[in-house]
Coordinates of C-alpha atoms in Angstrom, one line a residue:
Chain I
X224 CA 0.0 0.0 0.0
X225 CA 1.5 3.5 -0.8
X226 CA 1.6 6.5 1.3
X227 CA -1.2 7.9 -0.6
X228 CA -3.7 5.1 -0.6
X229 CA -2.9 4.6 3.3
X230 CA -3.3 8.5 4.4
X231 CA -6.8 8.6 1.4
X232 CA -8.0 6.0 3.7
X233 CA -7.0 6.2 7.1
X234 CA -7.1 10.4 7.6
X235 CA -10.1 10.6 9.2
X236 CA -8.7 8.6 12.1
X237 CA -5.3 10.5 12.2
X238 CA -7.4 13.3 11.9
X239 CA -9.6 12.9 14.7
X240 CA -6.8 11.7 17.1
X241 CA -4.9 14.7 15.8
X242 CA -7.9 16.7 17.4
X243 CA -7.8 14.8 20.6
X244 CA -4.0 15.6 20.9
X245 CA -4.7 19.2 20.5
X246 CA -7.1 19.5 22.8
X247 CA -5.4 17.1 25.7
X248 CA -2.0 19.9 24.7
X249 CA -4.6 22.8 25.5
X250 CA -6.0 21.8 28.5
X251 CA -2.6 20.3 29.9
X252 CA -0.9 23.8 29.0
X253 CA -3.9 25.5 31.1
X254 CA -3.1 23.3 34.0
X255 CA 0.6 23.4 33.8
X256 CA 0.9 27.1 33.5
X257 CA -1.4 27.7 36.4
X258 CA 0.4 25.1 38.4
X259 CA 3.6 26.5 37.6
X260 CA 2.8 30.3 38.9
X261 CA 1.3 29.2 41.9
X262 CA 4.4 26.9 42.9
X263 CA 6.6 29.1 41.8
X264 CA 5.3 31.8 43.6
X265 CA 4.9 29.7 46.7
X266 CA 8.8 28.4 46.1
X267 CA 9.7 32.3 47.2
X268 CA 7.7 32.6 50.1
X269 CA 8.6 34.1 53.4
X270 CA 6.6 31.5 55.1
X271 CA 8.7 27.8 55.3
X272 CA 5.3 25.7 55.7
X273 CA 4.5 26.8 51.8
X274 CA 7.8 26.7 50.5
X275 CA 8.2 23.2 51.8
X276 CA 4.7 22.6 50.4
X277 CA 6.3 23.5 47.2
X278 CA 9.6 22.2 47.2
X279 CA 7.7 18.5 47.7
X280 CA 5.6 19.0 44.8
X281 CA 7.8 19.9 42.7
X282 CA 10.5 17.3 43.8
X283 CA 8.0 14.6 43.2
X284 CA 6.7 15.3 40.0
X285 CA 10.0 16.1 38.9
X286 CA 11.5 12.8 40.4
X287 CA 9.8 10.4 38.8
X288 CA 8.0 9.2 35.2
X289 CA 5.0 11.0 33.8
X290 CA 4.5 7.4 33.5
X291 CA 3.8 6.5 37.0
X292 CA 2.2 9.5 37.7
X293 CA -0.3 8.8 34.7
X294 CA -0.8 5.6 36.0
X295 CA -1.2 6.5 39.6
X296 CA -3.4 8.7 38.8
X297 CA -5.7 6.6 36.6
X298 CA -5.4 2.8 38.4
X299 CA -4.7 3.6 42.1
X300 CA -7.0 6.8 42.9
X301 CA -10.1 5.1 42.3
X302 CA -9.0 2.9 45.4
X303 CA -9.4 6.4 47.3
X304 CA -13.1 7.1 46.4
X305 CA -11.5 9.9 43.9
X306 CA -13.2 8.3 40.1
X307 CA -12.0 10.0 37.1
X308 CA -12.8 9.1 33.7
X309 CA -9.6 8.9 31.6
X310 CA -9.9 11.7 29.2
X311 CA -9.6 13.9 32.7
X312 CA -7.0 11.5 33.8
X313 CA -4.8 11.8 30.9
X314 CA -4.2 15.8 31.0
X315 CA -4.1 16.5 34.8
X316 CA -1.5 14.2 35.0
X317 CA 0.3 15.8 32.1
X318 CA -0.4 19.0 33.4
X319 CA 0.6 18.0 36.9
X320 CA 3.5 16.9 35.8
X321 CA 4.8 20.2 33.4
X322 CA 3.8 22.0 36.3
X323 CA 6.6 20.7 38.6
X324 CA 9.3 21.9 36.2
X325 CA 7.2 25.1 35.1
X326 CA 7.4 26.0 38.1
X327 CA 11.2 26.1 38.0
X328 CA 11.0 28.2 34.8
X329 CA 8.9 30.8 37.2
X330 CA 11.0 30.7 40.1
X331 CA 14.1 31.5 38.0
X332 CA 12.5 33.9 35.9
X333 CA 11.4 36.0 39.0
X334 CA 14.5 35.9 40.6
X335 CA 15.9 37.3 36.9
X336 CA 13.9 40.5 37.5
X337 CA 16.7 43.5 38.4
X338 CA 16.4 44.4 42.0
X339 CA 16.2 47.6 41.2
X340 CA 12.4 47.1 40.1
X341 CA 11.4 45.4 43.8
X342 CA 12.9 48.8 45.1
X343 CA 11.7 51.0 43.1
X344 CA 7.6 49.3 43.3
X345 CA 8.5 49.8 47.3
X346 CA 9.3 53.3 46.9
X347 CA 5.7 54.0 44.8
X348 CA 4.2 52.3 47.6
X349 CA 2.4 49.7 45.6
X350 CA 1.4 46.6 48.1
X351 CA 3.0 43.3 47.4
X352 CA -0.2 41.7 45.1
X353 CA 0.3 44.8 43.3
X354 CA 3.8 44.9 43.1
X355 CA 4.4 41.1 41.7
X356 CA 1.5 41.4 39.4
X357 CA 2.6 44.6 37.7
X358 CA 6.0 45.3 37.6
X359 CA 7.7 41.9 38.7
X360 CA 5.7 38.9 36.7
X361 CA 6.0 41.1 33.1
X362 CA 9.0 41.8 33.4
X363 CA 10.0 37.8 34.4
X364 CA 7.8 36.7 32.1
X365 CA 9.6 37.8 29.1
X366 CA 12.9 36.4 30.7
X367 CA 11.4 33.1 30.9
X368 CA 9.3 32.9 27.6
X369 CA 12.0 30.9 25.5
X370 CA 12.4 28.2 28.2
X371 CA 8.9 27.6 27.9
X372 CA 8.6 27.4 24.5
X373 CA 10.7 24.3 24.8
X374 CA 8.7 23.0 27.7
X375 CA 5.3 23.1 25.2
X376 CA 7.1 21.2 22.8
X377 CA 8.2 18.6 25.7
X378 CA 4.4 19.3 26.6
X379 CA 3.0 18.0 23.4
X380 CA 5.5 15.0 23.5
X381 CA 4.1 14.2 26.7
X382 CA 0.9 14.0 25.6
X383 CA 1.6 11.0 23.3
X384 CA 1.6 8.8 26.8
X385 CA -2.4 9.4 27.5
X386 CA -2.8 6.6 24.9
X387 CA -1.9 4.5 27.4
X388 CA -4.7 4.9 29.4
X389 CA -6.7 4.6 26.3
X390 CA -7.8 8.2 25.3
X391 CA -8.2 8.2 21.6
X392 CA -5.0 10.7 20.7
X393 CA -2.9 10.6 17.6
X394 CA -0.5 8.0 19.7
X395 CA -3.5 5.8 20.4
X396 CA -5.3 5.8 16.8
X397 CA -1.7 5.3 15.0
X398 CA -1.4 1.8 17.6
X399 CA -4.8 1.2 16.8
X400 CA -4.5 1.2 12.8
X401 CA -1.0 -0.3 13.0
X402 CA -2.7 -3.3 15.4
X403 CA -5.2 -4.3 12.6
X404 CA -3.2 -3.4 9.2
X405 CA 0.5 -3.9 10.2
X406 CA 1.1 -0.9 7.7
X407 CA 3.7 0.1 10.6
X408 CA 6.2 2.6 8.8
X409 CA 3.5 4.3 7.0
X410 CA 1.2 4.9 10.3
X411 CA 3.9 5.4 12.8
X412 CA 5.5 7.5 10.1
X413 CA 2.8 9.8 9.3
X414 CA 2.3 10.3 13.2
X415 CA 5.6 11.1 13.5
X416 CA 5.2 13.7 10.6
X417 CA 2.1 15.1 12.3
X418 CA 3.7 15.4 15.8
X419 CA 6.8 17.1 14.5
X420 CA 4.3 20.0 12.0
X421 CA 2.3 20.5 15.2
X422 CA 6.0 21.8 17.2
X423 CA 7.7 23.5 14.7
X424 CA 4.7 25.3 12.5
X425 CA 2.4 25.3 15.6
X426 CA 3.9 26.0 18.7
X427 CA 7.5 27.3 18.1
X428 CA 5.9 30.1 15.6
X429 CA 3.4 31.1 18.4
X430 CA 5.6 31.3 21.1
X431 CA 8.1 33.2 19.0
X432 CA 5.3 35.7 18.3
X433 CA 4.5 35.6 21.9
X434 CA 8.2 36.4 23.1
X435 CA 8.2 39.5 20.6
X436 CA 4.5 40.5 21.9
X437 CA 5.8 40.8 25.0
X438 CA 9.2 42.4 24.9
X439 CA 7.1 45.2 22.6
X440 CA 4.1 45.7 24.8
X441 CA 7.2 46.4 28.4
X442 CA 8.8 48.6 25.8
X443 CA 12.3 46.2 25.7
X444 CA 12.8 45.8 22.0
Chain R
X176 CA -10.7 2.1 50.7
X177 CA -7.1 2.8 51.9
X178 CA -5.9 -1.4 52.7
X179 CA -2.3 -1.1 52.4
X180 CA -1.5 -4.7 52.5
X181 CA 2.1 -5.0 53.7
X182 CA 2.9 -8.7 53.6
X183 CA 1.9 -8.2 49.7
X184 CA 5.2 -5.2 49.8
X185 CA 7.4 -7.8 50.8
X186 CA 5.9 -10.7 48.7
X187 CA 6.4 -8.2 45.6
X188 CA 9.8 -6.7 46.5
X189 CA 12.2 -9.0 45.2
X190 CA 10.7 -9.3 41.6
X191 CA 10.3 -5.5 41.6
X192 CA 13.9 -4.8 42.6
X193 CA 15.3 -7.1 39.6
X194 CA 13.3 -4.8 37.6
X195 CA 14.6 -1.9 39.3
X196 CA 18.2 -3.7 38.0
X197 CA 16.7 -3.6 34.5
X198 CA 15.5 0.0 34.9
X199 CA 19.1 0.9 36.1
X200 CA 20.1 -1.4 32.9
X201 CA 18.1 0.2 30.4
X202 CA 18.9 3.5 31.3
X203 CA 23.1 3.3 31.3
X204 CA 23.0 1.2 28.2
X205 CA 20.8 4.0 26.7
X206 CA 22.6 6.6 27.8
X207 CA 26.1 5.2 26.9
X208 CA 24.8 5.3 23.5
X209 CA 23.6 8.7 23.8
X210 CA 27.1 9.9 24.8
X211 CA 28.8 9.1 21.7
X212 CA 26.3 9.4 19.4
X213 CA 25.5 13.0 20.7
X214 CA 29.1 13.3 20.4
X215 CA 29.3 12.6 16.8
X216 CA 25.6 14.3 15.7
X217 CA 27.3 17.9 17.6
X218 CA 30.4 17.6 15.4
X219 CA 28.7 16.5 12.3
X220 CA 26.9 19.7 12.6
X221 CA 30.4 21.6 12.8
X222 CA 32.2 19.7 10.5
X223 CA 33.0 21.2 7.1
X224 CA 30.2 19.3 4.9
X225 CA 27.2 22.0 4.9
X226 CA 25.1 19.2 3.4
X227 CA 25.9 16.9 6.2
X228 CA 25.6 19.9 8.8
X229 CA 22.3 20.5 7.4
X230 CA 21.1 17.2 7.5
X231 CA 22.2 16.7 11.0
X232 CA 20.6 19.4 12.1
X233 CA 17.0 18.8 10.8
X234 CA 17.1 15.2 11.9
X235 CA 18.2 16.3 15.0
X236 CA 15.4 18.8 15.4
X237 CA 13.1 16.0 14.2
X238 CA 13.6 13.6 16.6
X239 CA 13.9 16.4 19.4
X240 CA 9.9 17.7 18.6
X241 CA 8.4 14.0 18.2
X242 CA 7.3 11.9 21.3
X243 CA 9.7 9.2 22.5
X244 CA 7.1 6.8 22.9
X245 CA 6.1 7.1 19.4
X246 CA 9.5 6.8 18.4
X247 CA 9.7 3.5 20.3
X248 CA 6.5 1.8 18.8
X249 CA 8.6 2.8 15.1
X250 CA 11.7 1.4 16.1
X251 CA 10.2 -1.7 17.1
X252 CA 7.7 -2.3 14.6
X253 CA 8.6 -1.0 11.1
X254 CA 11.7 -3.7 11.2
X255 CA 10.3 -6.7 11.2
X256 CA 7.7 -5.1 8.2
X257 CA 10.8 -5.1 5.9
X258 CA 12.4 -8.8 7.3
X259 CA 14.5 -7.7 10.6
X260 CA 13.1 -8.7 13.4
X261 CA 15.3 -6.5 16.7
X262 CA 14.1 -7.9 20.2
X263 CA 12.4 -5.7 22.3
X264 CA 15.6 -4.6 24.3
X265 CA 17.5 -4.0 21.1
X266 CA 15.2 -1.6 20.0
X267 CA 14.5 -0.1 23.3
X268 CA 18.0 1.0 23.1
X269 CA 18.0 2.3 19.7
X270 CA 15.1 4.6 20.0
X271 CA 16.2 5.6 23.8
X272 CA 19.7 6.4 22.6
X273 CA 19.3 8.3 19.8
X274 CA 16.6 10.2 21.6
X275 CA 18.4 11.3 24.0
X276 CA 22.1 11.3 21.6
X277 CA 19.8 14.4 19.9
X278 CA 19.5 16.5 23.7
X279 CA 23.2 15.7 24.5
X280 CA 24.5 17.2 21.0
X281 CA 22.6 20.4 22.1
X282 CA 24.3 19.9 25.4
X283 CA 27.8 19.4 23.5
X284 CA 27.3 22.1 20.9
X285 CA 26.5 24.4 23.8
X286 CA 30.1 23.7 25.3
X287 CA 31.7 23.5 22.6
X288 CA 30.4 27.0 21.2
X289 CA 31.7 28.4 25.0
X290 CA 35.0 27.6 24.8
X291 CA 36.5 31.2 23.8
X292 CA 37.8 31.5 20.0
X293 CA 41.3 32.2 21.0
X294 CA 41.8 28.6 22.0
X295 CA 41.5 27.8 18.7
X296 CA 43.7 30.4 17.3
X297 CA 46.4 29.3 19.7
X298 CA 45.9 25.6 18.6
X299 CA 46.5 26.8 15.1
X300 CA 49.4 28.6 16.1
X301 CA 50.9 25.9 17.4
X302 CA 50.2 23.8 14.0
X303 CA 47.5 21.3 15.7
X304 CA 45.4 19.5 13.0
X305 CA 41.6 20.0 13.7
X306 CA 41.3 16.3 15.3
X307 CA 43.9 17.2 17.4
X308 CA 42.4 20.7 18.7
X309 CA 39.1 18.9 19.5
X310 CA 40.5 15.6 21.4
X311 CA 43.1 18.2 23.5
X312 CA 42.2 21.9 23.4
X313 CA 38.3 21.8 23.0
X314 CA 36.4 19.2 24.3
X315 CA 38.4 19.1 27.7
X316 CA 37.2 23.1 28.0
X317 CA 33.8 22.0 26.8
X318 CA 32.9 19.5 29.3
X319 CA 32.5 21.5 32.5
X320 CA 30.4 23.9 31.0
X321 CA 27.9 20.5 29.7
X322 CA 28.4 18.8 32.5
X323 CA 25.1 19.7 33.9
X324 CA 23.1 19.4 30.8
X325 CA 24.8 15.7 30.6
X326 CA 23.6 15.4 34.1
X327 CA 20.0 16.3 33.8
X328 CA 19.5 14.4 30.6
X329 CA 21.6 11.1 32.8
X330 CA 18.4 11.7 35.2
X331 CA 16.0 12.3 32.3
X332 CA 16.6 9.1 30.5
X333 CA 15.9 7.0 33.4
X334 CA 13.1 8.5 34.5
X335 CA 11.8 7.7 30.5
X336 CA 12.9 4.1 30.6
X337 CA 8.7 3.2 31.6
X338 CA 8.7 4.4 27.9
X339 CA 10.2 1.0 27.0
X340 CA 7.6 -1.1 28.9
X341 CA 5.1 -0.9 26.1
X342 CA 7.3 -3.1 23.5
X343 CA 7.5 -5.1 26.6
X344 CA 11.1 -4.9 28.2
X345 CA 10.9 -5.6 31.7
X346 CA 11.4 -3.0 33.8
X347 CA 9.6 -1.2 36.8
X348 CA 6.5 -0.1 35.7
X349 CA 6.0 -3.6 32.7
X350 CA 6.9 -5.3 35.9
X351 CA 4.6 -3.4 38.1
X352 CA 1.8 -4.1 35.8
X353 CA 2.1 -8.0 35.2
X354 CA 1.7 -7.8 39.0
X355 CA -1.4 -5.4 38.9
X356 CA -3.2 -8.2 37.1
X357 CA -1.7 -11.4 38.1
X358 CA -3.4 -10.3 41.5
X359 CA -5.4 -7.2 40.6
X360 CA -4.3 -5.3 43.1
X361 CA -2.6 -1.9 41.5
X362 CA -2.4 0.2 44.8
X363 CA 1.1 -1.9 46.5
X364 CA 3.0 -1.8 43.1
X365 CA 2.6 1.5 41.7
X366 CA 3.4 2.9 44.8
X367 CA 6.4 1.4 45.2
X368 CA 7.6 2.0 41.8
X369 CA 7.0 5.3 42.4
X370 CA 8.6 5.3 45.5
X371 CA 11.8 3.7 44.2
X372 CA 11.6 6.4 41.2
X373 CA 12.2 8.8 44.0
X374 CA 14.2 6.9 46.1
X375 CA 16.8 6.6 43.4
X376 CA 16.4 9.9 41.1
X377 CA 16.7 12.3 44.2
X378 CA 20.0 11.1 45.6
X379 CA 21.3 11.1 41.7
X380 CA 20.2 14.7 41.1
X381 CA 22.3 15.8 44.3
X382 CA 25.6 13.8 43.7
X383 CA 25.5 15.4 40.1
X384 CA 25.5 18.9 41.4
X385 CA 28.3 17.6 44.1
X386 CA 30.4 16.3 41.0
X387 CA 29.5 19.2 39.0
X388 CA 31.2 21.5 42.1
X389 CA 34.1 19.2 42.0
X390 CA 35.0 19.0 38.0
X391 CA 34.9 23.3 38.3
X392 CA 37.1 23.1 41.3
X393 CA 39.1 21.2 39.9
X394 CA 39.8 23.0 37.0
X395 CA 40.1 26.3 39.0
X396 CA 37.0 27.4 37.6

């Protein structure tokens, strides 16, 4: 079977799966990002209860697989009462999981900031909230931007493991099509393809764009 | 609910610490490969053939933005569709090692591009063929600086050896999951495999930043 005869008659599958992956990628991204600020954040706190509340965190989801995690998540929470149905499973572990390093990214990217800028929000008299949200996080924020653009791209790649708890991504509908035809270099292939379109023309453009948004809007072009 | 059943830890133990072995296994046969393979892709992509540089480079980038786990399921099953048949260990460590061969030349081109331009002028100087300048001028200056890229990535590839379970080589979590449904009880495994993640990933992330210290004291950096 050519390449052409197997994508006329298999795209709708890829296709959907594609769709799957995209979504799982948005909703993980959501997660991790808003995981990542919060333990970040809580990483530089006066108080030593958070910061130890964060330090675990992020010290166990960096320590070990996705893998575990993913399963953990899906096979052994259920034995707590806690039920969720695998779609949810798949990107809150993903998401979980990005957010241990994001929060890293965060961390260093507020510690980047010039100290000049703490000292001179003080001197305004803005109060803390105020201070980090309008003169400390922009400013980080564009330090950090091109770390996480390569953390979405491992973010996507991570995705690919949600197949394993059966959601019907691109990984899982390329195993499923390879299972019943054996057409393996043209599925796996063609995932591959689609996998490596959706980082470099999807998410390296947009976070590109995002980093020159950024510096722009503060001014630091 | 919560029935931690304790004489089922210690029934499990020994058959999970032989995969533990494997994991251990998997992960320093993998990443010797990804050592010198890195080694060559980061000079291939200085070398003095632009087409070669070129190519390097995008296959480098390609394998870098597509998921390891899909990478895996090609390595394992598009051979046998054109007559070689690789067991699942072999090609475990060919889809592991390259992976990861692709982060390390980063990691090396990195160093490489740190160590300042006059040490090449002096090598020249001192009429030292190219091979030579690498083997005793370069790379010697280039490996503090990657040293904790290499590190990370040492740490990374172990925590992505549950990758391999899928194609069946029997590490921690393939071997967690036979014993999930030999006596369907998921909660005792998992948690230990997670556990031993920890127990072993932790530690290796703090003696790497001790060696790390070390090689720059060392060399009086």
């Amino acid at each position: 079977m050519t390449i052409v005869e197997f994508l006329s008659t298999y795209w709708p599958r890829l296709l959907t799966g594609t769709g799957v992956t995209i979504v799982q990628f948005f909703l993980a991204a959501f997660l991790g990002v808003a995981i990542s600020l919060v333990m970040g954040l809580l990483k530089l706190s006066p108080n030593r209860m958070l910061r130890g509340f964060a330090i675990s965190y992020i010290e166990f989801f960096r320590g070990t697989s996705l893998l575990v995690q993913l399963f953990w998540i899906f096979y052994v929470l259920p034995l707590f009462g806690v039920s969720i149905d695998k779609f949810t499973a798949g990107y809150v572990a993903v998401g979980m999981n990005i957010g241990g390093y994001g929060a890293e990214l965060v961390r260093g990217g507020i510690l980047s900031v010039r100290k000049g800028q703490w000292e001179a929000a003080l001197a305004i008299n803005l109060s803390p909230a105020k201070r980090m949200w309008r003169i400390i996080l922009p400013q980080a924020l564009v330090n950090m931007l091109p770390a996480w653009g390569n953390l979405m791209i491992e973010l996507l790649k991570a995705t690919a493991l949600v197949a394993l708890i059966s959601v019907p991504d691109l990984m899982f509908e390329a195993r499923q099509i390879n299972g019943s035809t054996f057409l393996s270099a043209q599925v796996f292939g063609t995932a591959l393809v689609i996998y490596y379109l959706l980082a470099r023309f999807m998410i390296t453009p947009f976070m590109r764009w995002l980093e020159r948004f950024m510096a722009r809007k503060l001014g630091m072009v | 609910m919560f029935d931690w059943k304790w004489d089922f830890v210690w029934e499990i133990m020994p058959r999970l610490l032989v995969a533990t072995g494997n994991t251990l296994l998997a992960a320093g046969a993998g990443y010797a490969i990804a050592i010198v393979l890195g080694l060559v892709f980061a000079l291939a992509q200085r070398g003095p053939s632009r087409l070669l540089a070129f190519v390097v480079r995008e296959l480098v980038e390609f394998i870098r933005s597509t998921p390891l786990l899909l990478q895996v399921f090609f390595v394992f099953f598009v051979g046998p569709q054109f007559g070689i048949r690789l067991s699942p260990w072999t090609s475990g460590m060919i889809a592991i090692g390259l992976h990861y061969a692709c982060y390390l030349s980063e990691v090396y081109r990195g160093g490489i591009e740190s160590v300042p331009r006059g040490q090449w002028e002096a090598s020249t100087a001192l009429n030292m063929s190219t091979i030579q300048t690498y083997r005793r001028v370069i790379i010697p200056q280039a490996i503090p600086s990657s040293l904790t890229g290499m590190g990370n990535y040492l740490v990374g590839i172990f925590k992505d050896t549950p990758m391999l379970s899928v194609i069946g080589v029997a590490e921690l979590v393939h071997t967690a999951n036979a014993i999930g449904s030999e006596h369907y009880r998921f909660l005792e495994p998992l948690t230990l495999v997670g556990l031993i993640f920890l127990a072993i990933s932790l530690p290796a992330a703090g003696l790497i930043r001790l060696l790390e210290g070390y090689v720059r004291r060392k060399l009086g950096m």
